[in-house]
PDB file of C-alpha atoms in Angstrom:
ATOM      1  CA  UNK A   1      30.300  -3.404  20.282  1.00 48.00           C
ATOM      2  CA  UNK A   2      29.552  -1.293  17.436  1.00 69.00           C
ATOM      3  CA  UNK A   3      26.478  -1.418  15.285  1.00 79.00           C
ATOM      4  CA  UNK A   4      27.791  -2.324  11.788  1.00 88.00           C
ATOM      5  CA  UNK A   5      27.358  -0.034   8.401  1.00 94.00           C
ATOM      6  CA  UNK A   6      24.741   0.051   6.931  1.00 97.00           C
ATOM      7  CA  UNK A   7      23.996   1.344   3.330  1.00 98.00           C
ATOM      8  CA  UNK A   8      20.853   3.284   2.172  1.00 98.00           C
ATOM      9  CA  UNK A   9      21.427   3.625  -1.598  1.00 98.00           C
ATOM     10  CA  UNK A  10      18.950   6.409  -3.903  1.00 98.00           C
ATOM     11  CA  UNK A  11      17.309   6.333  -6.601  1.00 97.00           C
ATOM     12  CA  UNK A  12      17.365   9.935  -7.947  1.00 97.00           C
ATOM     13  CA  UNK A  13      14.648  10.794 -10.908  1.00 95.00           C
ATOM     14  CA  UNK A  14      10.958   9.759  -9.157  1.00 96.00           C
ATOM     15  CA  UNK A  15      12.779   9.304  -6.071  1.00 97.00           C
ATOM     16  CA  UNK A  16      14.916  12.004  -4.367  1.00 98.00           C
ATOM     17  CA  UNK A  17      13.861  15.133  -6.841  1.00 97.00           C
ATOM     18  CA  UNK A  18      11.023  15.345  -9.551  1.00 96.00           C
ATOM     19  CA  UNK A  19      11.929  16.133 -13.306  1.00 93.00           C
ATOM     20  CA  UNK A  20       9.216  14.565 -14.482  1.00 93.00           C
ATOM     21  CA  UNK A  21       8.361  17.926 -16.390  1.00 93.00           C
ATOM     22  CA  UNK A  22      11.730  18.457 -18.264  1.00 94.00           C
ATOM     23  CA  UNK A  23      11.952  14.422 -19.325  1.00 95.00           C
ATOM     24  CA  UNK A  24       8.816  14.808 -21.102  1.00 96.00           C
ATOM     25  CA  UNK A  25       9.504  17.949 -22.787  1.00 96.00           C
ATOM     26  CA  UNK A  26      13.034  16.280 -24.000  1.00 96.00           C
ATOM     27  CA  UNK A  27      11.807  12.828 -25.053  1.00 97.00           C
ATOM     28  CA  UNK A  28       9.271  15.174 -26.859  1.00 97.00           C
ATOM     29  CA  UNK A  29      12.160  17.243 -28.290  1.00 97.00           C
ATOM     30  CA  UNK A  30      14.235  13.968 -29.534  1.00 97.00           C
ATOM     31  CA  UNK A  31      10.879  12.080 -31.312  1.00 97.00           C
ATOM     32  CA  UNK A  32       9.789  15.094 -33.082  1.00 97.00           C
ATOM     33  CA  UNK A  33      13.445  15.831 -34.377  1.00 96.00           C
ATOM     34  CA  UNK A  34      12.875  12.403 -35.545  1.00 97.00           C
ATOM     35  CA  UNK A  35       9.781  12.974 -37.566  1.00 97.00           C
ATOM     36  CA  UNK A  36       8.279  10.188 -35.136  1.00 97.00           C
ATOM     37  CA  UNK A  37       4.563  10.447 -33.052  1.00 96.00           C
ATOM     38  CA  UNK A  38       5.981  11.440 -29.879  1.00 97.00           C
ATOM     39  CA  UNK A  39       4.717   8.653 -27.025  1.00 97.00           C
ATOM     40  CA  UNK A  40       1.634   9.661 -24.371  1.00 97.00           C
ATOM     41  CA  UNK A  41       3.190  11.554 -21.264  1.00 96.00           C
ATOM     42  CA  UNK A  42       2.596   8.541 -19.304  1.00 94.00           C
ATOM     43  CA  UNK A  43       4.722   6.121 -21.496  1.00 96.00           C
ATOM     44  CA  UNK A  44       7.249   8.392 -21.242  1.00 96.00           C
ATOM     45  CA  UNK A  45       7.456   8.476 -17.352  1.00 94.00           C
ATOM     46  CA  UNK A  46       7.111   4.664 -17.663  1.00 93.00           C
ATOM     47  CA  UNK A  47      10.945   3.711 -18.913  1.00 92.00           C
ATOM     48  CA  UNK A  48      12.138   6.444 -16.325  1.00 93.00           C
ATOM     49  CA  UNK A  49      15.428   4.763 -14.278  1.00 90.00           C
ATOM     50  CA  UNK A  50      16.211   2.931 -17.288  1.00 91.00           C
ATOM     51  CA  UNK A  51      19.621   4.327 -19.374  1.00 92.00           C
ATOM     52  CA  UNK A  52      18.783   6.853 -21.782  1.00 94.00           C
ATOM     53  CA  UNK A  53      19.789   4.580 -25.004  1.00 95.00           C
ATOM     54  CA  UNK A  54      17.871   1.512 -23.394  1.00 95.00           C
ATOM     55  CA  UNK A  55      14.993   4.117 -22.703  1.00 96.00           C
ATOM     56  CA  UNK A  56      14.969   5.071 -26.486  1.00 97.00           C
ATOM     57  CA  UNK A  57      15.282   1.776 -27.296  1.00 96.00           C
ATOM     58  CA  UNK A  58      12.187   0.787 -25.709  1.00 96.00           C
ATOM     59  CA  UNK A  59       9.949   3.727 -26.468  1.00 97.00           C
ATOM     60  CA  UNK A  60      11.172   3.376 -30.314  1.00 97.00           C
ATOM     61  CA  UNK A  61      11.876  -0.192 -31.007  1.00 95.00           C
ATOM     62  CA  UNK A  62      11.347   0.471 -34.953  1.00 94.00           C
ATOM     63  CA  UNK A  63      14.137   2.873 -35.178  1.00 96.00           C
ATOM     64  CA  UNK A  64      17.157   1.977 -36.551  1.00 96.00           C
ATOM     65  CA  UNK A  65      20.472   2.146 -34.476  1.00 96.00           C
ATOM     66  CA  UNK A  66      21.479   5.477 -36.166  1.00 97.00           C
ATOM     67  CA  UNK A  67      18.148   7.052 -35.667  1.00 97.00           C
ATOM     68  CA  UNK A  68      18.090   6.358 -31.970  1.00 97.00           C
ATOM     69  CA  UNK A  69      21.323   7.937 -30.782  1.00 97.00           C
ATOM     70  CA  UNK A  70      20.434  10.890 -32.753  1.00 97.00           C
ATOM     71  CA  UNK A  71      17.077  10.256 -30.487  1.00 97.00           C
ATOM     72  CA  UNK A  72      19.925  10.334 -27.762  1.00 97.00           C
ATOM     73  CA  UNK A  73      22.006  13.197 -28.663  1.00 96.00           C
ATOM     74  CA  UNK A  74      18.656  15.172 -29.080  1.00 97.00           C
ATOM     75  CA  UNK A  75      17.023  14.369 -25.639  1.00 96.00           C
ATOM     76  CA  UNK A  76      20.473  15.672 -23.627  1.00 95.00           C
ATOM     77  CA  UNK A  77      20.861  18.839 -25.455  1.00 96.00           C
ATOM     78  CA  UNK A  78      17.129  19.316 -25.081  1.00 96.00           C
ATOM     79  CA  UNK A  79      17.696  18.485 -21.283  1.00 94.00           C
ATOM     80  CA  UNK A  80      20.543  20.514 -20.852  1.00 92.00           C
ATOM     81  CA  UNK A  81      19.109  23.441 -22.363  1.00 94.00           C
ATOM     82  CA  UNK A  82      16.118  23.229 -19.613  1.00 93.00           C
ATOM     83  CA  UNK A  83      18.727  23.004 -16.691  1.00 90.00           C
ATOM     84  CA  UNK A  84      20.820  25.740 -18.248  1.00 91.00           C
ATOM     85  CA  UNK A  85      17.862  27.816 -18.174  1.00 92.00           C
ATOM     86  CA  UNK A  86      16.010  27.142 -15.004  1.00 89.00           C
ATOM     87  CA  UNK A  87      18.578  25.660 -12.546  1.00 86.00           C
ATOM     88  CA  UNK A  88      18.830  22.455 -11.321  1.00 85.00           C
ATOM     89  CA  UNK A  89      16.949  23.520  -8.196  1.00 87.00           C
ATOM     90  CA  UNK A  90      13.880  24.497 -10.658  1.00 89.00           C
ATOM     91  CA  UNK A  91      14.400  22.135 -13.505  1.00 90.00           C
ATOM     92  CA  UNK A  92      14.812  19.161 -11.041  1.00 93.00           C
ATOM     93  CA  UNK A  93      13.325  20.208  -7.623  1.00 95.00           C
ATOM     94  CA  UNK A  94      13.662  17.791  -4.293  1.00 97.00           C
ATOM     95  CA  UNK A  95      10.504  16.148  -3.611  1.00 97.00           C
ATOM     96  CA  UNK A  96       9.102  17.739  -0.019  1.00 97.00           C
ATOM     97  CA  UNK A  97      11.155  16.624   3.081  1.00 98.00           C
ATOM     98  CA  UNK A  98      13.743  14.966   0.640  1.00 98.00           C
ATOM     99  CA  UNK A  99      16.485  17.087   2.113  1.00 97.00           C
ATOM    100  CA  UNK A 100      15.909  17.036   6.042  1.00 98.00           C
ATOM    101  CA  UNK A 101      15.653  13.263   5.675  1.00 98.00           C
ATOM    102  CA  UNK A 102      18.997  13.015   3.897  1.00 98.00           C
ATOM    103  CA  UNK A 103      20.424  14.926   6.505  1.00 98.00           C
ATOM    104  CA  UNK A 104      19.113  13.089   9.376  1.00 98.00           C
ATOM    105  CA  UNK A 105      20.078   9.553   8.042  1.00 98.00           C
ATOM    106  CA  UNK A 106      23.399  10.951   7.201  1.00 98.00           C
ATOM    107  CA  UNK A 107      24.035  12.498  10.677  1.00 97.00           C
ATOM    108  CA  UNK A 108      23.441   8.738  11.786  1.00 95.00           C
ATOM    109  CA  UNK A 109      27.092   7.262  12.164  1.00 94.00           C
ATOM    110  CA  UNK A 110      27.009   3.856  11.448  1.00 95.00           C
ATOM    111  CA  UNK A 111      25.079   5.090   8.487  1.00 97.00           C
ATOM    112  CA  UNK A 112      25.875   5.625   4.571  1.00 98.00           C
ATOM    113  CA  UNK A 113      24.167   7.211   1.813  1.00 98.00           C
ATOM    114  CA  UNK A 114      24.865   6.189  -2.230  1.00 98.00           C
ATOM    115  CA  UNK A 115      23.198   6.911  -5.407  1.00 98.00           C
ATOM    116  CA  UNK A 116      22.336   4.064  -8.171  1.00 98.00           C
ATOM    117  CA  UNK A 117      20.983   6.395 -11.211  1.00 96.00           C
ATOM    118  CA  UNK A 118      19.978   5.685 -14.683  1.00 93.00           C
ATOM    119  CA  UNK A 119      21.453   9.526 -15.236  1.00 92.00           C
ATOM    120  CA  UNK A 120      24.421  10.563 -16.930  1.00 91.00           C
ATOM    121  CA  UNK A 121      27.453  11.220 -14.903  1.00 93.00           C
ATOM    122  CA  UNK A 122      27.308  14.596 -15.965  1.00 91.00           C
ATOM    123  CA  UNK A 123      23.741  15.068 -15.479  1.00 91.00           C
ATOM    124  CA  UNK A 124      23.903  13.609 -11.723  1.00 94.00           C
ATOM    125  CA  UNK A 125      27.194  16.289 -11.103  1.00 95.00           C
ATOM    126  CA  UNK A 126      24.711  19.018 -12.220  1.00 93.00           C
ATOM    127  CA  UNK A 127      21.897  17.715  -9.780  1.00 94.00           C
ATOM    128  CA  UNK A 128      24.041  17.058  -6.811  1.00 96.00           C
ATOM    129  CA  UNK A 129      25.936  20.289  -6.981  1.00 95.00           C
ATOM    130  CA  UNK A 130      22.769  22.832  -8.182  1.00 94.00           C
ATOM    131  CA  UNK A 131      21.013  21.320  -5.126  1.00 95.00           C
ATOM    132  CA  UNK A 132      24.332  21.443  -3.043  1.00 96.00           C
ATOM    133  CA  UNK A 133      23.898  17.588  -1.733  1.00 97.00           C
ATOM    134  CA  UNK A 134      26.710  16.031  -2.923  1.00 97.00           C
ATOM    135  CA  UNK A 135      28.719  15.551   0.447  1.00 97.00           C
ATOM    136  CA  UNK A 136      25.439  13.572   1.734  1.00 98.00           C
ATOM    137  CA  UNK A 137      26.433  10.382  -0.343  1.00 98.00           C
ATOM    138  CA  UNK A 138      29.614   8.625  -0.107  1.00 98.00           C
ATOM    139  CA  UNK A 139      28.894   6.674  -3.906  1.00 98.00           C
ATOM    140  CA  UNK A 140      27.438   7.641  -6.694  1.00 98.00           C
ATOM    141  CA  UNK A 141      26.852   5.040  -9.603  1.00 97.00           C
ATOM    142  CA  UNK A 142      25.511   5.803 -12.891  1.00 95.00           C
ATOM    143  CA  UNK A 143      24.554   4.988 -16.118  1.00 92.00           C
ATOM    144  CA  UNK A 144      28.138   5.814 -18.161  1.00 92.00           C
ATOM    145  CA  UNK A 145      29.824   3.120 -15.773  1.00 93.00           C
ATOM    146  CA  UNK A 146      27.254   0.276 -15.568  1.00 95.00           C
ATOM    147  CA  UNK A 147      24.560  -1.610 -17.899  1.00 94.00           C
ATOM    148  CA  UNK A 148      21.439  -0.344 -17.539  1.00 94.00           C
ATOM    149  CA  UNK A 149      18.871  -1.082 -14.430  1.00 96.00           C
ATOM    150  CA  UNK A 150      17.744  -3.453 -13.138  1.00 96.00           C
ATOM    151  CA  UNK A 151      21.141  -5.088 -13.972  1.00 97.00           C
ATOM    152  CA  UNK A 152      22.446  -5.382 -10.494  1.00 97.00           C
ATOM    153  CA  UNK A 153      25.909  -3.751 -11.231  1.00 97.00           C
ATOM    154  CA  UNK A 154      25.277  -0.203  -9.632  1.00 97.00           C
ATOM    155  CA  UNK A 155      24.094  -1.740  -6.362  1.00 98.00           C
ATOM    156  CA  UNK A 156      27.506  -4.411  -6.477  1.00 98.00           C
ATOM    157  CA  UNK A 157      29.854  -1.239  -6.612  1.00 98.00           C
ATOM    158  CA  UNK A 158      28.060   0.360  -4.023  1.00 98.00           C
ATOM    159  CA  UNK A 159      28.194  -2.475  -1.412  1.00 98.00           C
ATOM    160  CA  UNK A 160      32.172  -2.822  -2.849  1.00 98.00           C
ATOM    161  CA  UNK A 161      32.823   0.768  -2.665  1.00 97.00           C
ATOM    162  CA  UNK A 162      31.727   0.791   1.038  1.00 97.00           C
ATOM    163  CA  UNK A 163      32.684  -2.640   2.527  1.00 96.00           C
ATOM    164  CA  UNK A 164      29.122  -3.284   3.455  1.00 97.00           C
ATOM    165  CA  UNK A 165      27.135  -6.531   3.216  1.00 95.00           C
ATOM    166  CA  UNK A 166      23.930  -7.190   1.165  1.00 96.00           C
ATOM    167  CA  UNK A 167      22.075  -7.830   4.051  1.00 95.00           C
ATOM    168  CA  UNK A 168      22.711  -4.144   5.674  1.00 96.00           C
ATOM    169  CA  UNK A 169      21.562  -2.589   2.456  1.00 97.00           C
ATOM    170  CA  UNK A 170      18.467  -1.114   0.986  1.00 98.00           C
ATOM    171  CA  UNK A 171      17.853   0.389  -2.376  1.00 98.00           C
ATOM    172  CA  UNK A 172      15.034   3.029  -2.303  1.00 98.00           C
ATOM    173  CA  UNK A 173      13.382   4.010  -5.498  1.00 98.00           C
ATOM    174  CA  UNK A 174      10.054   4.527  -7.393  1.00 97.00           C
ATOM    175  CA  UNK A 175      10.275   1.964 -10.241  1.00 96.00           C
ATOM    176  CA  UNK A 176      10.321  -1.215 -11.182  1.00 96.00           C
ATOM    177  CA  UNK A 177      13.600  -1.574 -12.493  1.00 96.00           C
ATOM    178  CA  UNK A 178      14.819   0.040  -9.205  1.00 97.00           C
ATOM    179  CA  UNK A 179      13.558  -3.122  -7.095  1.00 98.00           C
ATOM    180  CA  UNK A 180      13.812  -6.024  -9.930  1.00 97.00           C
ATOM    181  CA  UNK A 181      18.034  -4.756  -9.683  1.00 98.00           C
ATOM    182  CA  UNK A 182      17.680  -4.671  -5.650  1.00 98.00           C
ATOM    183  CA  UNK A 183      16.583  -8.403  -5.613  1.00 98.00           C
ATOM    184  CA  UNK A 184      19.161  -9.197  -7.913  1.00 98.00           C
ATOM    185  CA  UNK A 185      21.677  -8.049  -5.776  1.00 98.00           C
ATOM    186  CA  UNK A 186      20.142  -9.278  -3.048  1.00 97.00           C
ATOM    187  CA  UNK A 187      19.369  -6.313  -0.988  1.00 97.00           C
ATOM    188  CA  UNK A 188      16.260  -4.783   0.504  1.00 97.00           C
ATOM    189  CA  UNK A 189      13.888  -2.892  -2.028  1.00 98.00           C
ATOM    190  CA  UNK A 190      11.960  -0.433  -0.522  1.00 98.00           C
ATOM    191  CA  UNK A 191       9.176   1.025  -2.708  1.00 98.00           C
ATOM    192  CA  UNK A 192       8.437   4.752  -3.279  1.00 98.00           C
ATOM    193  CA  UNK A 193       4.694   5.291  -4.320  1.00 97.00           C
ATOM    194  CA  UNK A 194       4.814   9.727  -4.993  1.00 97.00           C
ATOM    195  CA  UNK A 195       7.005   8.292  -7.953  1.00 95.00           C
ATOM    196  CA  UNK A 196       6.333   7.234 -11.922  1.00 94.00           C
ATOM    197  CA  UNK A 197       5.741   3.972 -11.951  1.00 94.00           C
ATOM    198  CA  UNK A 198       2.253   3.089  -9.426  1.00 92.00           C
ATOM    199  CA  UNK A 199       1.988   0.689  -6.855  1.00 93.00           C
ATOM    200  CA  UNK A 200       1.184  -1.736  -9.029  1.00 94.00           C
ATOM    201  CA  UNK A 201       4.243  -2.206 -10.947  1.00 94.00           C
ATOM    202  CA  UNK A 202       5.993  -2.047  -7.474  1.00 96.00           C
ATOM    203  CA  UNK A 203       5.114  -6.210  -6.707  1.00 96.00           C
ATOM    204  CA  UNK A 204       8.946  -6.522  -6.429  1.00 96.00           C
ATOM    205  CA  UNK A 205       9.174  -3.867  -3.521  1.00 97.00           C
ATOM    206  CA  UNK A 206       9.747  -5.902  -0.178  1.00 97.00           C
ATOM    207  CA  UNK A 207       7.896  -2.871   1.079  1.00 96.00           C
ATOM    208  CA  UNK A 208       6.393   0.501   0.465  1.00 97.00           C
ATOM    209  CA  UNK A 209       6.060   4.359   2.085  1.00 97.00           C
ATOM    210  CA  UNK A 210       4.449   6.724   0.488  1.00 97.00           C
ATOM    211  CA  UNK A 211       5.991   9.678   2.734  1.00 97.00           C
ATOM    212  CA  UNK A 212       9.781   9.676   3.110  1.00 97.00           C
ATOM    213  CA  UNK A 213       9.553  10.917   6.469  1.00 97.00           C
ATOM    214  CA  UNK A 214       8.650   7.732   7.430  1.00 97.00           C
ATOM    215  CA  UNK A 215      11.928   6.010   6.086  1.00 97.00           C
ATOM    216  CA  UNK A 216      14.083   6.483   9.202  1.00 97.00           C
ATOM    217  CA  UNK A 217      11.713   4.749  11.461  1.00 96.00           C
ATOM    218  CA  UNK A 218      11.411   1.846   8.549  1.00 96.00           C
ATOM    219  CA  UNK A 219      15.014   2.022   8.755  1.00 96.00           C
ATOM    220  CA  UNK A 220      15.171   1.283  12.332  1.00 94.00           C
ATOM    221  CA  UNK A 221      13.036  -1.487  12.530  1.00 93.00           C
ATOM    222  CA  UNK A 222      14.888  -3.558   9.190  1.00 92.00           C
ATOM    223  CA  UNK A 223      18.398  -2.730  11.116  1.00 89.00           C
ATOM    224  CA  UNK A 224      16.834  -4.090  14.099  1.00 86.00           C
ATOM    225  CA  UNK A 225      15.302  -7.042  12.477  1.00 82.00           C
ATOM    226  CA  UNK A 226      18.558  -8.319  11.569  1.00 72.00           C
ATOM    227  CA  UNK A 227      21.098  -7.126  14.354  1.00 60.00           C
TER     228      UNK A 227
END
């Protein structure tokens, strides 16, 4: 008898790559254009995962609706100036040992990779194809198609997308908003701690590595747990 599928779904800024350094210099960009004190680096990193407008909203819940989607507009042609110049491979580079993981859960057959992103869909095109990774993940879910994290809907159109049950999947990411939406959904929410948001604000993690090249091994034993 087969084993049955089983779904490892991404988080991608914090998680799989680190732009850490071009968020900061946009959110910068988009408070400044708005004549407004621009937030401590660390507040910035804080609302990372969350939906860009959400993440405005929350950083500058005085502004008025027009002000923050000019805030918006600002921070993604800021952003997309920064990938335009560098690369995605330099502007958003894959945390160590990212990659050969990927590869070695997706050479696994009974397993599937997804993405749940508070990105653009355009912005998530440019990372998966500068870093050549998109034929590693068989869904990608993103902010344009879903409210904003943790709302559960990303992790629902995964598990629809692929057939598979909550109880063979885990969500993987380095916030809080990226477990409070995998409990919602009732799936398995694994921590990242080389991330933005500390161990601390992880309490909603069922657990936590703090080197991905231990998440195949953690893998095995959850899929084994419940065979």
């Amino acid at each position: 008898m087969s084993a049955p599928l089983r779904l490892v779904i991404f988080d991608v800024d914090g998680t799989l790559v680190d732009s850490q350094a071009d968020i900061v210099a946009s959110m910068t960009a988009a408070f400044e254009g708005a004549s407004l004190p621009v937030p401590p680096r660390e507040v910035i990193l804080s609302i990372v995962g969350l939906s860009l407008p959400e993440a405005v909203a929350q950083l500058a819940p005085g502004a008025e609706a027009g002000m923050r989607a000019a805030m918006v507009d600002a921070y993604k042609s800021r952003y997309m100036e920064l990938r335009a110049a560098a690369g995605a491979e330099i502007s958003s580079p894959l945390y160590p040992h990212v990659l050969g993981v990927l590869n070695q859960l997706h050479d696994e057959p009974e397993t599937l990779l997804a993405i749940a992103t508070g990105k653009s869909r355009r912005g998530l095109d440019k990372l998966v194809d500068g870093h050549g990774i998109r034929h590693l993940f068989v869904t990608q879910q993103c902010a344009d198609d879903h409210p904003s994290k943790p709302h559960p809907a990303m992790l629902q159109a995964a598990l629809s997308a692929t057939g598979v049950e909550p109880r063979h999947a885990v969500m993987i990411g380095d916030t809080s908003f990226d477990m409070e939406m995998a409990r919602a959904a009732g799936i398995l929410a694994i921590g990242v701690t080389w991330g933005y948001h500390d161990a601390a604000r992880l309490s909603d993690a069922h657990m936590l590595i703090d080197d991905i090249r231990l998440l195949p091994g953690l893998l095995q034993q959850v899929w084994g747990q419940i065979a």
